[in-house]
PDB file of C-alpha atoms and ligand atoms in Angstrom:
ATOM      1  CA  UNK L   6     -12.585   4.675  15.885  1.00 96.00           C
ATOM      2  CA  UNK L   7     -13.661   1.288  17.148  1.00 97.00           C
ATOM      3  CA  UNK L   8     -11.711  -0.110  20.100  1.00 98.00           C
ATOM      4  CA  UNK L   9     -11.900  -3.837  20.768  1.00 98.00           C
ATOM      5  CA  UNK L  10     -10.665  -4.861  24.201  1.00 98.00           C
ATOM      6  CA  UNK L  11      -9.112  -8.299  24.483  1.00 98.00           C
ATOM      7  CA  UNK L  12      -7.922 -10.261  27.477  1.00 98.00           C
ATOM      8  CA  UNK L  13      -4.324 -10.754  26.375  1.00 98.00           C
ATOM      9  CA  UNK L  14      -1.890 -10.847  23.416  1.00 98.00           C
ATOM     10  CA  UNK L  15      -3.211 -14.175  22.129  1.00 98.00           C
ATOM     11  CA  UNK L  16      -6.802 -12.991  22.192  1.00 98.00           C
ATOM     12  CA  UNK L  17      -5.728  -9.748  20.474  1.00 98.00           C
ATOM     13  CA  UNK L  18      -3.928 -11.737  17.778  1.00 98.00           C
ATOM     14  CA  UNK L  19      -6.903 -14.008  17.095  1.00 98.00           C
ATOM     15  CA  UNK L  20      -9.332 -11.115  16.824  1.00 98.00           C
ATOM     16  CA  UNK L  21      -7.019  -9.172  14.516  1.00 98.00           C
ATOM     17  CA  UNK L  22      -6.487 -12.273  12.381  1.00 98.00           C
ATOM     18  CA  UNK L  23     -10.252 -12.689  12.152  1.00 98.00           C
ATOM     19  CA  UNK L  24     -10.567  -9.190  10.721  1.00 98.00           C
ATOM     20  CA  UNK L  25      -7.801  -9.832   8.162  1.00 98.00           C
ATOM     21  CA  UNK L  26      -9.395 -13.186   7.258  1.00 98.00           C
ATOM     22  CA  UNK L  27     -12.723 -11.509   6.660  1.00 98.00           C
ATOM     23  CA  UNK L  28     -10.986  -9.062   4.308  1.00 98.00           C
ATOM     24  CA  UNK L  29      -9.354 -11.880   2.325  1.00 98.00           C
ATOM     25  CA  UNK L  30     -12.569 -13.905   2.155  1.00 98.00           C
ATOM     26  CA  UNK L  31     -14.671 -10.930   1.058  1.00 98.00           C
ATOM     27  CA  UNK L  32     -12.087  -9.745  -1.485  1.00 98.00           C
ATOM     28  CA  UNK L  33      -9.586 -12.491  -2.403  1.00 98.00           C
ATOM     29  CA  UNK L  34      -7.570 -10.121  -4.628  1.00 98.00           C
ATOM     30  CA  UNK L  35      -7.190  -7.523  -1.888  1.00 98.00           C
ATOM     31  CA  UNK L  36      -4.166  -5.372  -1.071  1.00 98.00           C
ATOM     32  CA  UNK L  37      -3.011  -5.788   2.515  1.00 98.00           C
ATOM     33  CA  UNK L  38      -0.730  -3.198   4.082  1.00 98.00           C
ATOM     34  CA  UNK L  39       1.476  -5.099   6.530  1.00 98.00           C
ATOM     35  CA  UNK L  40       3.577  -4.243   9.556  1.00 98.00           C
ATOM     36  CA  UNK L  41       6.550  -5.657  11.420  1.00 97.00           C
ATOM     37  CA  UNK L  42       7.461  -5.539  15.123  1.00 95.00           C
ATOM     38  CA  UNK L  43       6.429  -7.878  17.934  1.00 96.00           C
ATOM     39  CA  UNK L  44       2.782  -6.812  17.967  1.00 98.00           C
ATOM     40  CA  UNK L  45       1.611  -8.494  14.720  1.00 98.00           C
ATOM     41  CA  UNK L  46       3.599 -11.745  15.080  1.00 98.00           C
ATOM     42  CA  UNK L  47       0.733 -13.570  16.831  1.00 98.00           C
ATOM     43  CA  UNK L  48      -1.675 -12.311  14.173  1.00 98.00           C
ATOM     44  CA  UNK L  49       0.534 -13.762  11.418  1.00 98.00           C
ATOM     45  CA  UNK L  50       0.841 -17.063  13.313  1.00 98.00           C
ATOM     46  CA  UNK L  51      -2.942 -17.303  13.524  1.00 98.00           C
ATOM     47  CA  UNK L  52      -3.377 -16.557   9.813  1.00 98.00           C
ATOM     48  CA  UNK L  53      -0.805 -19.252   9.004  1.00 98.00           C
ATOM     49  CA  UNK L  54      -2.708 -21.733  11.183  1.00 98.00           C
ATOM     50  CA  UNK L  55      -5.988 -21.027   9.416  1.00 98.00           C
ATOM     51  CA  UNK L  56      -4.236 -21.261   6.044  1.00 98.00           C
ATOM     52  CA  UNK L  57      -2.922 -24.692   7.118  1.00 98.00           C
ATOM     53  CA  UNK L  58      -6.444 -25.802   7.918  1.00 98.00           C
ATOM     54  CA  UNK L  59      -7.608 -24.778   4.464  1.00 97.00           C
ATOM     55  CA  UNK L  60      -9.659 -21.822   5.681  1.00 97.00           C
ATOM     56  CA  UNK L  61      -7.633 -19.109   3.966  1.00 98.00           C
ATOM     57  CA  UNK L  62      -6.218 -18.641   0.495  1.00 98.00           C
ATOM     58  CA  UNK L  63      -3.536 -16.017  -0.153  1.00 98.00           C
ATOM     59  CA  UNK L  64      -3.054 -16.824  -3.840  1.00 98.00           C
ATOM     60  CA  UNK L  65      -4.610 -13.589  -5.086  1.00 98.00           C
ATOM     61  CA  UNK L  66      -3.465 -11.326  -2.238  1.00 98.00           C
ATOM     62  CA  UNK L  67      -1.002  -8.466  -2.783  1.00 98.00           C
ATOM     63  CA  UNK L  68       0.928  -6.989   0.150  1.00 98.00           C
ATOM     64  CA  UNK L  69       2.731  -3.704   0.670  1.00 98.00           C
ATOM     65  CA  UNK L  70       4.701  -3.273   3.865  1.00 98.00           C
ATOM     66  CA  UNK L  71       4.990  -0.087   5.810  1.00 98.00           C
ATOM     67  CA  UNK L  72       8.726   0.244   6.018  1.00 97.00           C
ATOM     68  CA  UNK L  73      12.255  -1.100   5.635  1.00 97.00           C
ATOM     69  CA  UNK L  74      15.616  -0.206   7.139  1.00 96.00           C
ATOM     70  CA  UNK L  75      17.804   1.810   4.806  1.00 97.00           C
ATOM     71  CA  UNK L  76      20.956  -0.122   3.959  1.00 95.00           C
ATOM     72  CA  UNK L  77      19.801  -3.627   4.854  1.00 94.00           C
ATOM     73  CA  UNK L  78      19.543  -6.178   2.032  1.00 94.00           C
ATOM     74  CA  UNK L  79      16.720  -8.722   2.017  1.00 94.00           C
ATOM     75  CA  UNK L  80      19.032 -11.526   3.138  1.00 94.00           C
ATOM     76  CA  UNK L  81      19.945  -9.668   6.332  1.00 94.00           C
ATOM     77  CA  UNK L  82      18.089 -11.380   9.168  1.00 93.00           C
ATOM     78  CA  UNK L  83      17.159  -7.993  10.636  1.00 94.00           C
ATOM     79  CA  UNK L  84      15.607  -6.663   7.454  1.00 96.00           C
ATOM     80  CA  UNK L  85      11.867  -6.331   7.396  1.00 96.00           C
ATOM     81  CA  UNK L  86      11.719  -8.403   4.210  1.00 97.00           C
ATOM     82  CA  UNK L  87      13.378 -11.251   6.100  1.00 97.00           C
ATOM     83  CA  UNK L  88      10.905 -10.783   8.970  1.00 97.00           C
ATOM     84  CA  UNK L  89       7.905 -10.931   6.640  1.00 98.00           C
ATOM     85  CA  UNK L  90       9.259 -13.987   4.910  1.00 98.00           C
ATOM     86  CA  UNK L  91       9.856 -15.779   8.223  1.00 98.00           C
ATOM     87  CA  UNK L  92       6.533 -14.891   9.798  1.00 98.00           C
ATOM     88  CA  UNK L  93       4.186 -14.987   6.831  1.00 98.00           C
ATOM     89  CA  UNK L  94       5.243 -15.087   3.177  1.00 98.00           C
ATOM     90  CA  UNK L  95       7.054 -18.431   3.115  1.00 98.00           C
ATOM     91  CA  UNK L  96       4.376 -20.038   5.319  1.00 98.00           C
ATOM     92  CA  UNK L  97       1.355 -19.370   3.088  1.00 98.00           C
ATOM     93  CA  UNK L  98       0.539 -19.597  -0.625  1.00 98.00           C
ATOM     94  CA  UNK L  99       1.165 -15.940  -1.385  1.00 98.00           C
ATOM     95  CA  UNK L 100       2.905 -15.141  -4.664  1.00 98.00           C
ATOM     96  CA  UNK L 101       6.290 -13.610  -3.796  1.00 97.00           C
ATOM     97  CA  UNK L 102       6.051 -11.339  -6.834  1.00 98.00           C
ATOM     98  CA  UNK L 103       3.030  -9.712  -5.189  1.00 98.00           C
ATOM     99  CA  UNK L 104       4.785  -8.869  -1.906  1.00 98.00           C
ATOM    100  CA  UNK L 105       6.327  -5.413  -1.742  1.00 98.00           C
ATOM    101  CA  UNK L 106       8.550  -3.540   0.687  1.00 98.00           C
ATOM    102  CA  UNK L 107      10.672  -0.429   0.162  1.00 98.00           C
ATOM    103  CA  UNK L 108      14.082  -1.361  -1.259  1.00 97.00           C
ATOM    104  CA  UNK L 109      16.517  -0.912   1.638  1.00 97.00           C
ATOM    105  CA  UNK L 110      19.504  -1.357  -0.652  1.00 97.00           C
ATOM    106  CA  UNK L 111      18.615   1.644  -2.817  1.00 96.00           C
ATOM    107  CA  UNK L 112      20.996   4.290  -1.491  1.00 93.00           C
ATOM    108  CA  UNK L 113      19.314   7.064  -3.470  1.00 97.00           C
ATOM    109  CA  UNK L 114      16.560   7.886  -0.967  1.00 97.00           C
ATOM    110  CA  UNK L 115      14.490   9.886  -3.398  1.00 97.00           C
ATOM    111  CA  UNK L 116      14.521   7.107  -5.981  1.00 97.00           C
ATOM    112  CA  UNK L 117      13.667   4.453  -3.374  1.00 97.00           C
ATOM    113  CA  UNK L 118      10.729   6.462  -2.032  1.00 97.00           C
ATOM    114  CA  UNK L 119       9.401   7.487  -5.450  1.00 97.00           C
ATOM    115  CA  UNK L 120       9.564   3.900  -6.650  1.00 98.00           C
ATOM    116  CA  UNK L 121       7.666   2.655  -3.611  1.00 98.00           C
ATOM    117  CA  UNK L 122       4.915   5.255  -3.997  1.00 97.00           C
ATOM    118  CA  UNK L 123       4.580   4.165  -7.635  1.00 98.00           C
ATOM    119  CA  UNK L 124       4.226   0.542  -6.551  1.00 98.00           C
ATOM    120  CA  UNK L 125       1.485   1.396  -4.032  1.00 98.00           C
ATOM    121  CA  UNK L 126      -0.308   3.399  -6.714  1.00 97.00           C
ATOM    122  CA  UNK L 127       0.066   0.644  -9.300  1.00 98.00           C
ATOM    123  CA  UNK L 128      -1.550  -1.967  -7.033  1.00 98.00           C
ATOM    124  CA  UNK L 129      -4.506   0.372  -6.537  1.00 97.00           C
ATOM    125  CA  UNK L 130      -3.904   1.470  -2.937  1.00 96.00           C
ATOM    126  CA  UNK L 131      -4.420  -0.425   0.288  1.00 98.00           C
ATOM    127  CA  UNK L 132      -7.672  -2.160   1.274  1.00 98.00           C
ATOM    128  CA  UNK L 133      -6.675  -3.003   4.841  1.00 98.00           C
ATOM    129  CA  UNK L 134      -3.642  -1.554   6.594  1.00 98.00           C
ATOM    130  CA  UNK L 135      -2.297  -3.372   9.657  1.00 98.00           C
ATOM    131  CA  UNK L 136      -0.375  -1.201  12.116  1.00 98.00           C
ATOM    132  CA  UNK L 137       1.541  -1.518  15.370  1.00 98.00           C
ATOM    133  CA  UNK L 138       2.211   1.427  17.667  1.00 98.00           C
ATOM    134  CA  UNK L 139       5.623   2.705  18.732  1.00 95.00           C
ATOM    135  CA  UNK L 140       6.168   3.921  22.307  1.00 94.00           C
ATOM    136  CA  UNK L 141       6.494   7.484  21.049  1.00 94.00           C
ATOM    137  CA  UNK L 142       3.369   7.179  18.900  1.00 97.00           C
ATOM    138  CA  UNK L 143       5.116   6.280  15.658  1.00 96.00           C
ATOM    139  CA  UNK L 144       3.290   4.290  12.995  1.00 97.00           C
ATOM    140  CA  UNK L 145       5.417   2.596  10.377  1.00 97.00           C
ATOM    141  CA  UNK L 146       8.529   4.661  10.969  1.00 95.00           C
ATOM    142  CA  UNK L 147       6.707   7.997  10.966  1.00 96.00           C
ATOM    143  CA  UNK L 148       8.440   9.504  13.964  1.00 93.00           C
ATOM    144  CA  UNK L 149       7.209  12.519  15.989  1.00 95.00           C
ATOM    145  CA  UNK L 150       7.771  15.584  13.797  1.00 95.00           C
ATOM    146  CA  UNK L 151       6.619  19.151  13.183  1.00 96.00           C
ATOM    147  CA  UNK L 152       4.379  18.090  10.303  1.00 96.00           C
ATOM    148  CA  UNK L 153       2.746  14.908   9.010  1.00 96.00           C
ATOM    149  CA  UNK L 154       4.805  13.443   6.142  1.00 90.00           C
ATOM    150  CA  UNK L 155       2.780  12.580   3.055  1.00 91.00           C
ATOM    151  CA  UNK L 156       4.296   9.877   0.872  1.00 95.00           C
ATOM    152  CA  UNK L 157       7.144   7.422   1.336  1.00 97.00           C
ATOM    153  CA  UNK L 158      10.168   9.154   2.801  1.00 97.00           C
ATOM    154  CA  UNK L 159      13.496   8.498   4.457  1.00 97.00           C
ATOM    155  CA  UNK L 160      13.508   9.037   8.229  1.00 95.00           C
ATOM    156  CA  UNK L 161      16.179   9.437  10.842  1.00 93.00           C
ATOM    157  CA  UNK L 162      15.104   7.096  13.601  1.00 91.00           C
ATOM    158  CA  UNK L 163      14.651   8.657  17.017  1.00 88.00           C
ATOM    159  CA  UNK L 164      16.903   7.645  19.889  1.00 92.00           C
ATOM    160  CA  UNK L 165      13.914   5.983  21.566  1.00 86.00           C
ATOM    161  CA  UNK L 166      13.106   3.891  18.495  1.00 87.00           C
ATOM    162  CA  UNK L 167      16.747   2.871  18.069  1.00 93.00           C
ATOM    163  CA  UNK L 168      16.820   1.753  21.695  1.00 92.00           C
ATOM    164  CA  UNK L 169      13.523  -0.118  21.372  1.00 88.00           C
ATOM    165  CA  UNK L 170      14.777  -1.954  18.298  1.00 89.00           C
ATOM    166  CA  UNK L 171      18.187  -2.779  19.782  1.00 92.00           C
ATOM    167  CA  UNK L 172      16.670  -5.973  21.206  1.00 90.00           C
ATOM    168  CA  UNK L 173      16.656  -7.448  17.704  1.00 88.00           C
ATOM    169  CA  UNK L 174      20.333  -6.672  17.002  1.00 91.00           C
ATOM    170  CA  UNK L 175      23.629  -7.799  18.553  1.00 90.00           C
ATOM    171  CA  UNK L 176      24.268  -4.245  19.803  1.00 91.00           C
ATOM    172  CA  UNK L 177      22.823  -0.738  19.549  1.00 92.00           C
ATOM    173  CA  UNK L 178      25.598   0.187  17.088  1.00 92.00           C
ATOM    174  CA  UNK L 179      24.198  -2.275  14.578  1.00 91.00           C
ATOM    175  CA  UNK L 180      20.713  -0.756  14.496  1.00 93.00           C
ATOM    176  CA  UNK L 181      20.343   1.199  11.240  1.00 95.00           C
ATOM    177  CA  UNK L 182      19.880   4.915  11.848  1.00 96.00           C
ATOM    178  CA  UNK L 183      17.540   5.457   8.918  1.00 96.00           C
ATOM    179  CA  UNK L 184      14.545   3.779   7.324  1.00 96.00           C
ATOM    180  CA  UNK L 185      12.207   4.211   4.379  1.00 97.00           C
ATOM    181  CA  UNK L 186       8.594   4.402   5.471  1.00 97.00           C
ATOM    182  CA  UNK L 187       5.182   4.903   3.941  1.00 98.00           C
ATOM    183  CA  UNK L 188       3.933   8.368   4.767  1.00 97.00           C
ATOM    184  CA  UNK L 189       0.914   9.354   6.801  1.00 97.00           C
ATOM    185  CA  UNK L 190      -1.082  10.308   3.723  1.00 96.00           C
ATOM    186  CA  UNK L 191      -0.635   6.819   2.259  1.00 96.00           C
ATOM    187  CA  UNK L 192      -1.585   5.168   5.543  1.00 98.00           C
ATOM    188  CA  UNK L 193      -4.631   7.418   5.869  1.00 98.00           C
ATOM    189  CA  UNK L 194      -5.672   6.564   2.285  1.00 97.00           C
ATOM    190  CA  UNK L 195      -6.162   2.882   3.207  1.00 98.00           C
ATOM    191  CA  UNK L 196      -9.841   1.944   3.126  1.00 98.00           C
ATOM    192  CA  UNK L 197      -9.617   0.252   6.507  1.00 98.00           C
ATOM    193  CA  UNK L 198      -7.021   0.425   9.261  1.00 98.00           C
ATOM    194  CA  UNK L 199      -6.409  -2.240  11.893  1.00 98.00           C
ATOM    195  CA  UNK L 200      -4.028  -1.401  14.737  1.00 98.00           C
ATOM    196  CA  UNK L 201      -2.849  -4.013  17.207  1.00 98.00           C
ATOM    197  CA  UNK L 202      -1.354  -3.029  20.535  1.00 98.00           C
ATOM    198  CA  UNK L 203      -0.602  -4.954  23.688  1.00 98.00           C
ATOM    199  CA  UNK L 204       1.157  -4.574  27.014  1.00 98.00           C
ATOM    200  CA  UNK L 205       1.285  -2.144  29.878  1.00 98.00           C
ATOM    201  CA  UNK L 206       4.318  -0.385  28.404  1.00 97.00           C
ATOM    202  CA  UNK L 207       2.011   0.926  25.645  1.00 98.00           C
ATOM    203  CA  UNK L 208      -0.771   2.108  28.017  1.00 98.00           C
ATOM    204  CA  UNK L 209       0.382   5.744  28.147  1.00 98.00           C
ATOM    205  CA  UNK L 210       0.805   6.119  24.400  1.00 98.00           C
ATOM    206  CA  UNK L 211      -2.559   4.446  23.703  1.00 98.00           C
ATOM    207  CA  UNK L 212      -4.280   7.059  25.851  1.00 98.00           C
ATOM    208  CA  UNK L 213      -2.272   9.946  24.376  1.00 98.00           C
ATOM    209  CA  UNK L 214      -2.634   8.858  20.749  1.00 98.00           C
ATOM    210  CA  UNK L 215      -6.310   7.946  20.705  1.00 98.00           C
ATOM    211  CA  UNK L 216      -7.771  10.284  23.308  1.00 97.00           C
ATOM    212  CA  UNK L 217      -5.374  13.238  23.222  1.00 97.00           C
ATOM    213  CA  UNK L 218      -5.032  16.052  20.664  1.00 98.00           C
ATOM    214  CA  UNK L 219      -4.214  15.217  17.043  1.00 98.00           C
ATOM    215  CA  UNK L 220      -0.641  16.352  16.475  1.00 98.00           C
ATOM    216  CA  UNK L 221       2.352  15.307  14.334  1.00 98.00           C
ATOM    217  CA  UNK L 222       4.260  15.026  17.626  1.00 98.00           C
ATOM    218  CA  UNK L 223       2.161  11.881  18.158  1.00 98.00           C
ATOM    219  CA  UNK L 224       1.862  10.490  14.606  1.00 98.00           C
ATOM    220  CA  UNK L 225      -0.738   7.825  15.461  1.00 98.00           C
ATOM    221  CA  UNK L 226      -3.110  10.524  16.732  1.00 98.00           C
ATOM    222  CA  UNK L 227      -4.023  11.299  13.090  1.00 98.00           C
ATOM    223  CA  UNK L 228      -5.878   7.963  13.038  1.00 98.00           C
ATOM    224  CA  UNK L 229      -8.635   9.671  15.033  1.00 98.00           C
ATOM    225  CA  UNK L 230      -9.547  11.345  11.719  1.00 98.00           C
ATOM    226  CA  UNK L 231      -9.792   8.125   9.672  1.00 98.00           C
ATOM    227  CA  UNK L 232     -13.337   6.898   9.059  1.00 97.00           C
ATOM    228  CA  UNK L 233     -12.664   3.172   9.489  1.00 98.00           C
ATOM    229  CA  UNK L 234     -10.102   2.376  12.171  1.00 98.00           C
ATOM    230  CA  UNK L 235     -10.278  -0.643  14.440  1.00 98.00           C
ATOM    231  CA  UNK L 236      -7.886  -0.801  17.379  1.00 98.00           C
ATOM    232  CA  UNK L 237      -7.536  -4.266  18.865  1.00 98.00           C
ATOM    233  CA  UNK L 238      -5.868  -3.809  22.231  1.00 98.00           C
ATOM    234  CA  UNK L 239      -5.389  -5.993  25.250  1.00 98.00           C
ATOM    235  CA  UNK L 240      -6.461  -5.018  28.752  1.00 98.00           C
ATOM    236  CA  UNK L 241      -2.941  -4.008  29.732  1.00 98.00           C
ATOM    237  CA  UNK L 242      -2.616  -1.583  26.798  1.00 98.00           C
ATOM    238  CA  UNK L 243      -5.998  -0.074  27.707  1.00 98.00           C
ATOM    239  CA  UNK L 244      -5.272   0.088  31.420  1.00 97.00           C
ATOM    240  CA  UNK L 245      -4.845   3.883  31.398  1.00 97.00           C
ATOM    241  CA  UNK L 246      -8.098   4.441  29.484  1.00 96.00           C
ATOM    242  CA  UNK L 247     -10.556   3.404  32.161  1.00 86.00           C
ATOM    243  CA  UNK L 248     -13.079   6.171  32.595  1.00 85.00           C
ATOM    244  CA  UNK L 249     -12.746   7.207  28.920  1.00 88.00           C
ATOM    245  CA  UNK L 250     -13.854   3.998  27.246  1.00 82.00           C
TER     246      UNK L 250
HETATM  247  C1  LIG F  21       8.881  -0.614  14.815  1.00 94.94           C
HETATM  248  C2  LIG F  21       8.144  -0.668  13.450  1.00 94.94           C
HETATM  249  C3  LIG F  21       6.696  -0.294  13.590  1.00 94.94           C
HETATM  250  C4  LIG F  21       6.127  -1.012  14.795  1.00 94.94           C
HETATM  251  C5  LIG F  21       6.731  -0.445  16.051  1.00 94.94           C
HETATM  252  C6  LIG F  21       6.278  -1.125  17.335  1.00 94.94           C
HETATM  253  O1  LIG F  21       9.857   0.354  14.901  1.00 94.94           O
HETATM  254  N1  LIG F  21       8.721   0.097  12.401  1.00 94.94           N
HETATM  255  O2  LIG F  21       6.004  -0.614  12.411  1.00 94.94           O
HETATM  256  O3  LIG F  21       4.742  -0.851  14.852  1.00 94.94           O
HETATM  257  O4  LIG F  21       8.132  -0.383  15.982  1.00 94.94           O
HETATM  258  O5  LIG F  21       6.900  -2.355  17.474  1.00 94.94           O
HETATM  259  P1  LIG F  21       6.444  -3.447  18.498  1.00 94.94           P
HETATM  260  O6  LIG F  21       5.190  -4.009  17.976  1.00 94.94           O
HETATM  261  O7  LIG F  21       7.557  -4.443  18.509  1.00 94.94           O
HETATM  262  O8  LIG F  21       6.269  -2.770  19.812  1.00 94.94           O
END
């Protein structure tokens, strides 16, 4: 695991965007695994800026996102499809037909998850997977559990995750209680993983996940076993790791 320390969120975003750019330049027809949340927004903004300057071309890129709320249609402003469209897809020359997320409107969980696993397989797997980190160590929506989930599955969101995501909704009642998420096996099968994390509120989980024991109770800890993980973290997120790094 390579840990890159940055001064702040902006610096983190630029460095992460540089890594994604390198992937697109080296392999224009790559498959990017993408994430939502506040952490990658600056990274997407930077990619959009470089696209605007003519330095990046998304025309051959395929994307598969980590997760989607169960029950939210694409038009809902809180859906992850809407988020991706706002922050990246509609701002660059990516082909919409090559952008994939689990179908939140498919009420049959098994069908939704099976279909998404088939899509990931059909695009040939993920070259570079971008991740954020939840306060309880979740990646995608893989919540702390007794075992690592393999493929795409439907999860009941933990109380902590519901609370953390309430800031995006009018009230806590409106936060969906379930989501479809890529499983740990799919995430671990990505050739490269890039995790972005910033802020002092993530300092404890950064230490626990990347320097503590590997356990499904801290889903991100499994990344310690991946052979090509880069964590781009700001000083605040690494503030509890002094003496280890
Ligand atoms: C959300 C998303 C995750 C994200 C995490 C952290 O619940 N499903 O993919 O990484 O929470 O979000 P943030 O970056 O806003 O802290």
